[in-house]
CSV table of C-alpha atoms in Angstrom, one decimal:
chain,number,residue,atom,x,y,z
A,1,MET,CA,181.7,-12.8,6.8
A,2,THR,CA,180.1,-15.6,4.6
A,3,GLN,CA,178.9,-17.7,7.5
A,4,ASN,CA,176.2,-19.4,5.3
A,5,ILE,CA,178.7,-21.1,3.0
A,6,THR,CA,179.1,-24.8,3.7
A,7,HIS,CA,180.8,-27.7,2.0
A,8,GLU,CA,177.3,-28.9,1.0
A,9,SER,CA,176.3,-25.6,-0.5
A,10,VAL,CA,179.7,-25.3,-2.4
A,11,ALA,CA,179.2,-28.8,-3.8
A,12,ALA,CA,175.6,-28.1,-4.7
A,13,GLY,CA,176.8,-25.1,-6.8
A,14,GLN,CA,179.1,-27.3,-8.9
A,15,ALA,CA,177.6,-28.4,-12.2
A,16,VAL,CA,178.7,-32.1,-11.8
A,17,PRO,CA,176.7,-34.5,-14.0
A,18,GLU,CA,175.0,-37.5,-12.6
A,19,PRO,CA,177.0,-40.7,-13.1
A,20,THR,CA,175.9,-43.1,-15.7
A,21,PRO,CA,174.5,-46.5,-14.6
A,22,GLU,CA,177.8,-48.1,-15.4
A,23,GLU,CA,179.8,-45.4,-13.5
A,24,ALA,CA,177.4,-45.7,-10.5
A,25,ALA,CA,178.0,-49.5,-10.4
A,26,GLN,CA,181.7,-48.9,-10.4
A,27,LEU,CA,181.5,-46.3,-7.7
A,28,GLU,CA,179.6,-48.8,-5.5
A,29,GLU,CA,182.3,-51.4,-6.1
A,30,LEU,CA,185.0,-48.8,-5.3
A,31,TYR,CA,183.3,-48.0,-1.9
A,32,ARG,CA,183.1,-51.7,-1.1
A,33,ASP,CA,186.7,-52.1,-1.8
A,34,PHE,CA,187.5,-49.1,0.4
A,35,ASP,CA,185.5,-50.7,3.2
A,36,ARG,CA,187.3,-54.0,2.8
A,37,GLU,CA,190.7,-52.3,3.1
A,38,ASN,CA,189.6,-50.1,6.0
A,39,LEU,CA,189.8,-46.9,3.9
A,40,ILE,CA,187.5,-43.9,4.1
A,41,PRO,CA,187.6,-41.2,1.3
A,42,LEU,CA,187.9,-37.6,2.5
A,43,TRP,CA,185.2,-36.3,0.1
A,44,THR,CA,182.5,-38.1,2.1
A,45,GLU,CA,183.8,-36.8,5.4
A,46,ILE,CA,185.2,-33.3,4.9
A,47,GLY,CA,182.2,-31.5,6.3
A,48,GLU,CA,182.6,-33.2,9.7
A,49,LEU,CA,186.4,-33.5,9.7
A,50,MET,CA,187.0,-29.8,8.5
A,51,PRO,CA,184.1,-27.6,9.5
A,52,ARG,CA,184.3,-23.9,8.8
A,53,VAL,CA,184.3,-23.2,12.5
A,54,PRO,CA,184.6,-25.6,15.5
A,55,SER,CA,181.5,-27.7,15.8
A,56,PRO,CA,181.9,-29.4,19.2
A,57,LYS,CA,179.8,-32.4,20.2
A,58,ALA,CA,180.0,-31.2,23.8
A,59,VAL,CA,177.1,-28.8,24.6
A,60,PRO,CA,176.8,-25.9,27.1
A,61,HIS,CA,175.4,-27.2,30.3
A,62,VAL,CA,174.7,-26.1,33.9
A,63,TRP,CA,174.9,-28.3,37.0
A,64,ARG,CA,173.2,-27.0,40.1
A,65,TRP,CA,175.1,-27.3,43.4
A,66,ASN,CA,171.8,-27.8,45.3
A,67,ASP,CA,171.2,-30.9,43.2
A,68,LEU,CA,174.9,-32.1,43.2
A,69,TYR,CA,175.6,-32.0,46.9
A,70,PRO,CA,172.6,-34.0,48.2
A,71,LEU,CA,173.4,-36.7,45.6
A,72,ALA,CA,177.1,-36.8,46.8
A,73,ALA,CA,175.9,-37.0,50.4
A,74,ARG,CA,173.6,-40.0,49.5
A,75,ALA,CA,176.7,-41.6,47.9
A,76,GLY,CA,178.5,-41.0,51.1
A,77,ASP,CA,176.0,-43.1,53.0
A,78,LEU,CA,176.1,-46.0,50.5
A,79,VAL,CA,179.4,-46.1,48.7
A,80,PRO,CA,182.6,-46.8,50.6
A,81,VAL,CA,185.9,-45.2,49.9
A,82,GLY,CA,188.7,-47.5,49.4
A,83,ARG,CA,190.8,-49.7,46.9
A,84,GLY,CA,189.1,-50.4,43.6
A,85,GLY,CA,186.8,-47.3,43.3
A,86,GLU,CA,189.5,-45.3,45.1
A,87,ARG,CA,187.5,-42.0,45.4
A,88,ARG,CA,183.9,-41.0,46.0
A,89,ALA,CA,184.0,-38.7,43.0
A,90,ILE,CA,181.0,-38.1,40.8
A,91,ALA,CA,181.9,-36.8,37.3
A,92,LEU,CA,180.0,-34.1,35.4
A,93,ALA,CA,178.9,-35.9,32.2
A,94,ASN,CA,178.3,-33.6,29.3
A,95,PRO,CA,174.9,-34.4,27.6
A,96,GLY,CA,176.6,-34.1,24.2
A,97,LEU,CA,179.3,-36.7,24.8
A,98,ALA,CA,177.4,-39.9,24.7
A,99,ARG,CA,177.4,-40.5,28.4
A,100,THR,CA,181.2,-40.4,28.8
A,101,PRO,CA,182.2,-39.1,32.2
A,102,TYR,CA,183.7,-36.0,30.6
A,103,ALA,CA,182.7,-32.3,31.0
A,104,THR,CA,184.5,-31.6,27.6
A,105,PRO,CA,186.6,-33.7,25.2
A,106,THR,CA,189.7,-32.6,27.2
A,107,LEU,CA,188.5,-31.8,30.8
A,108,TRP,CA,187.1,-34.0,33.6
A,109,ALA,CA,185.3,-32.3,36.6
A,110,ALA,CA,183.7,-34.0,39.5
A,111,ILE,CA,182.3,-33.4,42.9
A,112,GLN,CA,184.3,-35.4,45.5
A,113,TYR,CA,182.8,-36.2,48.9
A,114,LEU,CA,184.7,-37.5,51.9
A,115,GLY,CA,182.8,-38.5,55.0
A,116,ALA,CA,183.7,-37.8,58.7
A,117,ARG,CA,187.0,-39.4,59.7
A,118,GLU,CA,187.4,-41.1,56.3
A,119,THR,CA,190.6,-41.6,54.4
A,120,ALA,CA,191.0,-41.9,50.6
A,121,PRO,CA,194.1,-44.1,50.0
A,122,GLU,CA,197.1,-42.9,48.1
A,123,HIS,CA,197.7,-43.4,44.4
A,124,ARG,CA,199.4,-41.6,41.5
A,125,HIS,CA,198.7,-41.2,37.8
A,126,SER,CA,199.8,-39.4,34.7
A,127,GLN,CA,196.8,-37.1,34.7
A,128,ASN,CA,197.2,-33.6,36.2
A,129,ALA,CA,194.7,-32.8,38.9
A,130,PHE,CA,193.5,-30.1,41.2
A,131,ARG,CA,191.0,-29.4,43.9
A,132,PHE,CA,188.9,-26.3,44.4
A,133,VAL,CA,186.9,-25.9,47.6
A,134,VAL,CA,183.6,-23.9,47.4
A,135,GLU,CA,182.6,-24.7,51.1
A,136,GLY,CA,183.9,-26.5,54.1
A,137,GLU,CA,187.1,-27.5,55.7
A,138,GLY,CA,188.7,-30.3,57.7
A,139,VAL,CA,190.3,-32.4,55.0
A,140,TRP,CA,194.0,-32.6,54.3
A,141,THR,CA,195.2,-33.7,50.9
A,142,VAL,CA,198.7,-35.3,51.2
A,143,VAL,CA,200.8,-34.8,48.0
A,144,ASN,CA,204.1,-36.6,48.0
A,145,GLY,CA,204.1,-36.8,51.7
A,146,ASP,CA,203.2,-33.2,52.3
A,147,PRO,CA,199.9,-32.6,54.2
A,148,VAL,CA,198.0,-29.7,52.7
A,149,ALA,CA,195.0,-28.2,54.4
A,150,MET,CA,191.8,-27.7,52.3
A,151,ARG,CA,189.7,-24.7,53.1
A,152,ARG,CA,187.0,-22.7,51.4
A,153,GLY,CA,188.3,-20.8,48.4
A,154,ASP,CA,191.6,-22.7,48.2
A,155,PHE,CA,193.0,-23.9,44.9
A,156,LEU,CA,195.1,-27.0,45.4
A,157,LEU,CA,197.3,-28.9,43.0
A,158,THR,CA,198.1,-32.5,42.5
A,159,PRO,CA,200.4,-32.6,39.4
A,160,GLY,CA,200.7,-35.8,37.3
A,161,TRP,CA,202.6,-38.7,38.9
A,162,ASN,CA,202.6,-37.3,42.4
A,163,PHE,CA,201.3,-39.7,45.1
A,164,HIS,CA,198.3,-38.3,46.8
A,165,GLY,CA,195.5,-39.2,49.2
A,166,HIS,CA,193.0,-37.4,51.4
A,167,HIS,CA,192.0,-37.7,55.1
A,168,ASN,CA,189.1,-36.1,56.9
A,169,ASP,CA,190.2,-35.2,60.5
A,170,THR,CA,186.8,-34.0,61.6
A,171,ASP,CA,183.4,-35.4,62.5
A,172,ALA,CA,181.7,-33.6,59.5
A,173,PRO,CA,181.8,-34.5,55.8
A,174,MET,CA,183.3,-32.3,53.2
A,175,ALA,CA,182.9,-31.9,49.4
A,176,TRP,CA,184.9,-30.1,46.7
A,177,ILE,CA,185.4,-30.2,43.0
A,178,ASP,CA,188.1,-32.1,41.2
A,179,GLY,CA,189.5,-31.0,37.8
A,180,LEU,CA,191.7,-33.3,35.6
A,181,ASP,CA,192.9,-33.7,32.1
A,182,ILE,CA,191.6,-37.3,32.0
A,183,PRO,CA,189.9,-37.1,28.6
A,184,PHE,CA,193.0,-35.7,26.9
A,185,VAL,CA,195.3,-38.2,28.5
A,186,HIS,CA,192.8,-41.0,27.6
A,187,TYR,CA,192.5,-40.1,24.0
A,188,THR,CA,196.2,-39.8,23.5
A,189,ASP,CA,196.9,-43.2,25.2
A,190,ALA,CA,199.3,-41.5,27.7
A,191,GLY,CA,198.0,-42.7,31.0
A,192,PHE,CA,199.8,-44.6,33.8
A,193,PHE,CA,198.4,-45.4,37.3
A,194,GLU,CA,200.1,-46.8,40.4
A,195,PHE,CA,198.7,-47.6,43.8
A,196,GLY,CA,200.3,-46.2,46.9
A,197,THR,CA,199.7,-46.8,50.7
A,198,ASP,CA,196.3,-47.9,51.9
A,199,ARG,CA,196.0,-44.7,53.9
A,200,VAL,CA,198.2,-41.6,53.6
A,201,THR,CA,201.9,-41.3,54.3
A,202,ASP,CA,201.5,-38.4,56.8
A,203,GLU,CA,198.4,-37.9,58.9
A,204,ALA,CA,199.6,-34.6,60.4
A,205,THR,CA,197.3,-31.6,60.1
A,206,PRO,CA,199.6,-28.5,59.7
A,207,VAL,CA,198.0,-25.1,59.1
A,208,VAL,CA,200.6,-24.5,56.3
A,209,SER,CA,202.1,-27.1,54.0
A,210,ARG,CA,205.9,-27.4,53.5
A,211,SER,CA,205.5,-26.4,49.9
A,212,GLU,CA,203.8,-23.1,50.9
A,213,ARG,CA,206.4,-22.4,53.6
A,214,LEU,CA,209.2,-22.7,50.9
A,215,TRP,CA,207.4,-21.2,47.8
A,216,ALA,CA,204.4,-19.1,48.6
A,217,HIS,CA,206.0,-15.7,49.3
A,218,PRO,CA,205.2,-13.0,46.7
A,219,GLY,CA,208.1,-12.3,44.4
A,220,LEU,CA,210.6,-14.4,46.3
A,221,ARG,CA,212.1,-17.6,45.0
A,222,PRO,CA,214.3,-19.9,47.1
A,223,LEU,CA,217.8,-20.3,45.8
A,224,SER,CA,217.5,-24.0,46.5
A,225,GLY,CA,214.9,-24.1,43.7
A,226,LEU,CA,216.3,-22.2,40.7
A,227,GLU,CA,215.4,-24.9,38.1
A,228,ASP,CA,212.2,-24.4,36.2
A,229,THR,CA,209.6,-27.0,36.9
A,230,THR,CA,206.8,-28.3,34.5
A,231,ASN,CA,204.2,-27.9,37.3
A,232,SER,CA,204.0,-25.2,40.0
A,233,PRO,CA,205.7,-26.3,43.2
A,234,ILE,CA,203.1,-24.5,45.3
A,235,ALA,CA,200.6,-27.1,46.6
A,236,ALA,CA,197.9,-24.5,47.7
A,237,TYR,CA,196.9,-21.1,46.5
A,238,ARG,CA,195.0,-19.7,49.5
A,239,TRP,CA,191.8,-17.8,49.3
A,240,GLU,CA,193.0,-14.9,51.4
A,241,HIS,CA,195.6,-14.1,48.7
A,242,THR,CA,193.1,-14.5,45.8
A,243,ASP,CA,190.5,-12.4,47.5
A,244,ARG,CA,193.1,-9.6,48.3
A,245,ALA,CA,194.3,-9.5,44.7
A,246,LEU,CA,190.8,-9.2,43.3
A,247,THR,CA,189.8,-6.5,45.9
A,248,GLU,CA,192.8,-4.4,45.1
A,249,GLN,CA,192.2,-4.5,41.4
A,250,LEU,CA,188.7,-3.1,42.0
A,251,LEU,CA,190.0,-0.5,44.4
A,252,LEU,CA,192.7,0.6,41.9
A,253,GLU,CA,189.9,0.8,39.3
A,254,ASP,CA,188.0,3.1,41.7
A,255,GLU,CA,191.1,5.3,41.9
A,256,GLY,CA,191.3,5.7,38.1
A,257,HIS,CA,194.2,3.3,37.6
A,258,PRO,CA,194.2,0.5,34.9
A,259,ALA,CA,194.0,-2.7,36.9
A,260,THR,CA,190.9,-4.7,35.6
A,261,VAL,CA,190.1,-6.8,32.6
A,262,SER,CA,187.1,-4.5,31.8
A,263,GLN,CA,184.9,-2.2,33.8
A,264,GLY,CA,184.0,-3.8,37.0
A,265,HIS,CA,185.6,-7.1,36.1
A,266,ALA,CA,188.7,-8.1,38.2
A,267,ALA,CA,190.5,-11.4,37.4
A,268,VAL,CA,193.7,-13.3,38.2
A,269,ARG,CA,195.5,-16.3,36.8
A,270,PHE,CA,197.1,-18.8,39.0
A,271,SER,CA,200.8,-19.2,37.9
A,272,ASN,CA,203.8,-21.3,38.2
A,273,PRO,CA,206.4,-19.1,40.1
A,274,THR,CA,209.4,-20.9,38.3
A,275,THR,CA,208.2,-20.0,34.8
A,276,GLY,CA,205.5,-17.4,35.1
A,277,GLY,CA,203.3,-19.7,33.0
A,278,ASP,CA,200.3,-21.9,33.8
A,279,VAL,CA,200.3,-24.1,37.0
A,280,MET,CA,200.2,-27.3,35.0
A,281,PRO,CA,201.0,-28.0,31.3
A,282,THR,CA,197.5,-29.0,30.3
A,283,ILE,CA,195.2,-26.9,32.7
A,284,ARG,CA,194.8,-23.1,33.2
A,285,ALA,CA,193.1,-21.8,36.3
A,286,GLU,CA,191.7,-18.4,36.9
A,287,PHE,CA,189.4,-16.5,39.3
A,288,HIS,CA,187.0,-13.8,38.2
A,289,ARG,CA,185.1,-11.2,40.2
A,290,LEU,CA,182.4,-8.9,38.8
A,291,ARG,CA,180.9,-5.9,40.6
A,292,ALA,CA,177.1,-5.9,41.0
A,293,GLY,CA,175.7,-5.3,37.6
A,294,ALA,CA,179.0,-5.7,35.7
A,295,THR,CA,178.9,-7.5,32.4
A,296,THR,CA,181.6,-9.1,30.3
A,297,ASP,CA,181.9,-8.9,26.5
A,298,ALA,CA,180.5,-11.9,24.6
A,299,LEU,CA,183.5,-14.1,23.7
A,300,ARG,CA,184.3,-17.2,21.7
A,301,GLU,CA,187.5,-19.2,22.3
A,302,VAL,CA,189.1,-22.3,20.8
A,303,GLY,CA,189.2,-24.8,23.7
A,304,SER,CA,186.9,-25.5,26.5
A,305,SER,CA,186.4,-24.4,30.1
A,306,VAL,CA,184.5,-25.3,33.3
A,307,TRP,CA,183.3,-22.7,35.7
A,308,GLN,CA,182.1,-22.8,39.3
A,309,VAL,CA,180.3,-20.0,41.1
A,310,PHE,CA,182.2,-19.3,44.4
A,311,ASP,CA,179.9,-16.6,45.7
A,312,GLY,CA,177.2,-14.1,44.7
A,313,ALA,CA,174.7,-14.5,41.9
A,314,GLY,CA,174.3,-13.6,38.2
A,315,ILE,CA,173.7,-15.0,34.8
A,316,VAL,CA,175.7,-16.7,32.0
A,317,VAL,CA,174.6,-16.4,28.4
A,318,LEU,CA,175.7,-19.5,26.4
A,319,ASN,CA,175.0,-19.3,22.7
A,320,GLY,CA,172.2,-16.9,23.3
A,321,GLU,CA,170.6,-18.9,26.1
A,322,THR,CA,170.5,-17.2,29.5
A,323,LYS,CA,171.0,-19.3,32.7
A,324,ALA,CA,170.7,-18.0,36.3
A,325,LEU,CA,173.6,-18.9,38.5
A,326,ALA,CA,173.9,-19.2,42.3
A,327,LYS,CA,176.6,-20.3,44.7
A,328,GLY,CA,178.3,-23.6,43.8
A,329,ASP,CA,176.7,-24.0,40.4
A,330,LEU,CA,179.0,-25.3,37.7
A,331,PHE,CA,178.7,-24.7,33.9
A,332,VAL,CA,180.7,-25.8,30.9
A,333,VAL,CA,181.7,-23.8,27.8
A,334,PRO,CA,182.6,-26.0,24.9
A,335,SER,CA,185.0,-24.8,22.2
A,336,TRP,CA,183.8,-21.7,20.1
A,337,THR,CA,180.6,-21.4,22.3
A,338,GLU,CA,179.7,-17.7,22.7
A,339,TRP,CA,179.5,-16.8,26.4
A,340,SER,CA,179.2,-13.8,28.6
A,341,LEU,CA,178.6,-13.1,32.3
A,342,ARG,CA,176.5,-10.6,34.2
A,343,ALA,CA,176.5,-10.0,37.9
A,344,ASP,CA,173.1,-9.5,39.7
A,345,PRO,CA,172.7,-5.7,39.7
A,346,HIS,CA,170.7,-5.9,43.0
A,347,ALA,CA,173.3,-7.9,44.9
A,348,ASP,CA,175.1,-6.5,47.9
A,349,SER,CA,178.4,-8.1,46.9
A,350,GLY,CA,180.2,-9.2,43.7
A,351,PHE,CA,179.9,-12.3,41.5
A,352,ASP,CA,182.9,-14.6,42.2
A,353,LEU,CA,183.7,-17.4,39.8
A,354,PHE,CA,186.5,-20.0,39.5
A,355,ARG,CA,187.4,-21.1,36.0
A,356,PHE,CA,189.7,-23.8,34.6
A,357,SER,CA,190.4,-24.6,31.0
A,358,ASP,CA,192.6,-26.5,28.5
A,359,ALA,CA,194.1,-23.3,27.1
A,360,PRO,CA,197.7,-24.4,27.6
A,361,ILE,CA,197.2,-27.3,25.2
A,362,PHE,CA,195.9,-25.1,22.3
A,363,GLU,CA,198.4,-22.4,22.9
A,364,ARG,CA,201.3,-24.8,22.7
A,365,LEU,CA,199.9,-26.2,19.5
A,366,SER,CA,199.2,-22.8,18.1
A,367,PHE,CA,195.5,-23.7,17.7
A,368,ASN,CA,194.3,-21.0,20.1
A,369,ARG,CA,191.9,-18.4,18.7
A,370,THR,CA,189.6,-15.8,20.3
A,371,TYR,CA,186.7,-13.8,18.8
A,372,THR,CA,185.1,-10.8,20.6
A,373,GLN,CA,183.6,-7.5,19.7
A,374,GLY,CA,184.3,-8.0,16.0
A,375,HIS,CA,188.0,-8.8,16.5
A,376,THR,CA,189.8,-12.2,16.1
A,377,THR,CA,193.1,-12.9,17.7
A,378,SER,CA,195.1,-16.1,17.5
């Protein structure tokens, strides 16, 4: 592969004579006229607009849970939840994106903190959202009037334009991560927002939500819901089911049956039961488990992702730089960044990680591409 070839090196190899003084003056006048008419010539911009491979401004970065949570707790003491600010959510700001509140150009991630007996009022918006709980319980998120319990390991959906609010029914605070497609919706000027009730429409605290009672039965679809839906109708994907699926993959591998992504690497994708596709049109969600000492291949992908360590310890290698990871830590993988994972070989248990990405957008546009082990797929 000719990775050293650039637009600049190609231009430098062309035997183009220097302009005469008269031509140089005419060029200056031409560029001034371009500016006056709000025009920009491609030949001065092609290197940035059309790089040979993706050249993201976002950079790989790790946020430590042991730093995030105390800051969120301090905000809990000082910043009220209510109308205006709406949520006590603290966005992960990628250092390469000029202090925008974005993890990547398409993905927003935040730690949200709800204090004891607090209620976050209802609202709805075009942006698709989810919650993932790395620790704690006691909060119910109410989505279109359906109270959904939030517990450790649960993945919970709030698809676009669904009214939602949260209430803490305990005497202890709780924090979780939010993921949304805010940057993508913002850049495409597609966002709408509407206030709902000042509290939540149903303060009940059921163990199981109505959506789960109807939809969350493996392989079974209610005849009352035969139409395909854009977003998954399941409000919560429970940890016990995720854990069991990953455990069984590794047990099948032990028995010599094909079940894992690679040796010692079990993984699942959360899916929409009406289509078999992703849970939301702009966000893909997965869960990965590596046995102690297991390693993934180094991979590059078009599109970006955010990961959170759910349990265990290990390392991530991002463009050749190794970062140690522990429970709760989050890291971002920008487009075409090379990444790989390795579980701690001395750990008593596996290395569990939650991942969400913008893959559905790029697959729908046929921009998706992956490079690994000397093979490129698209």
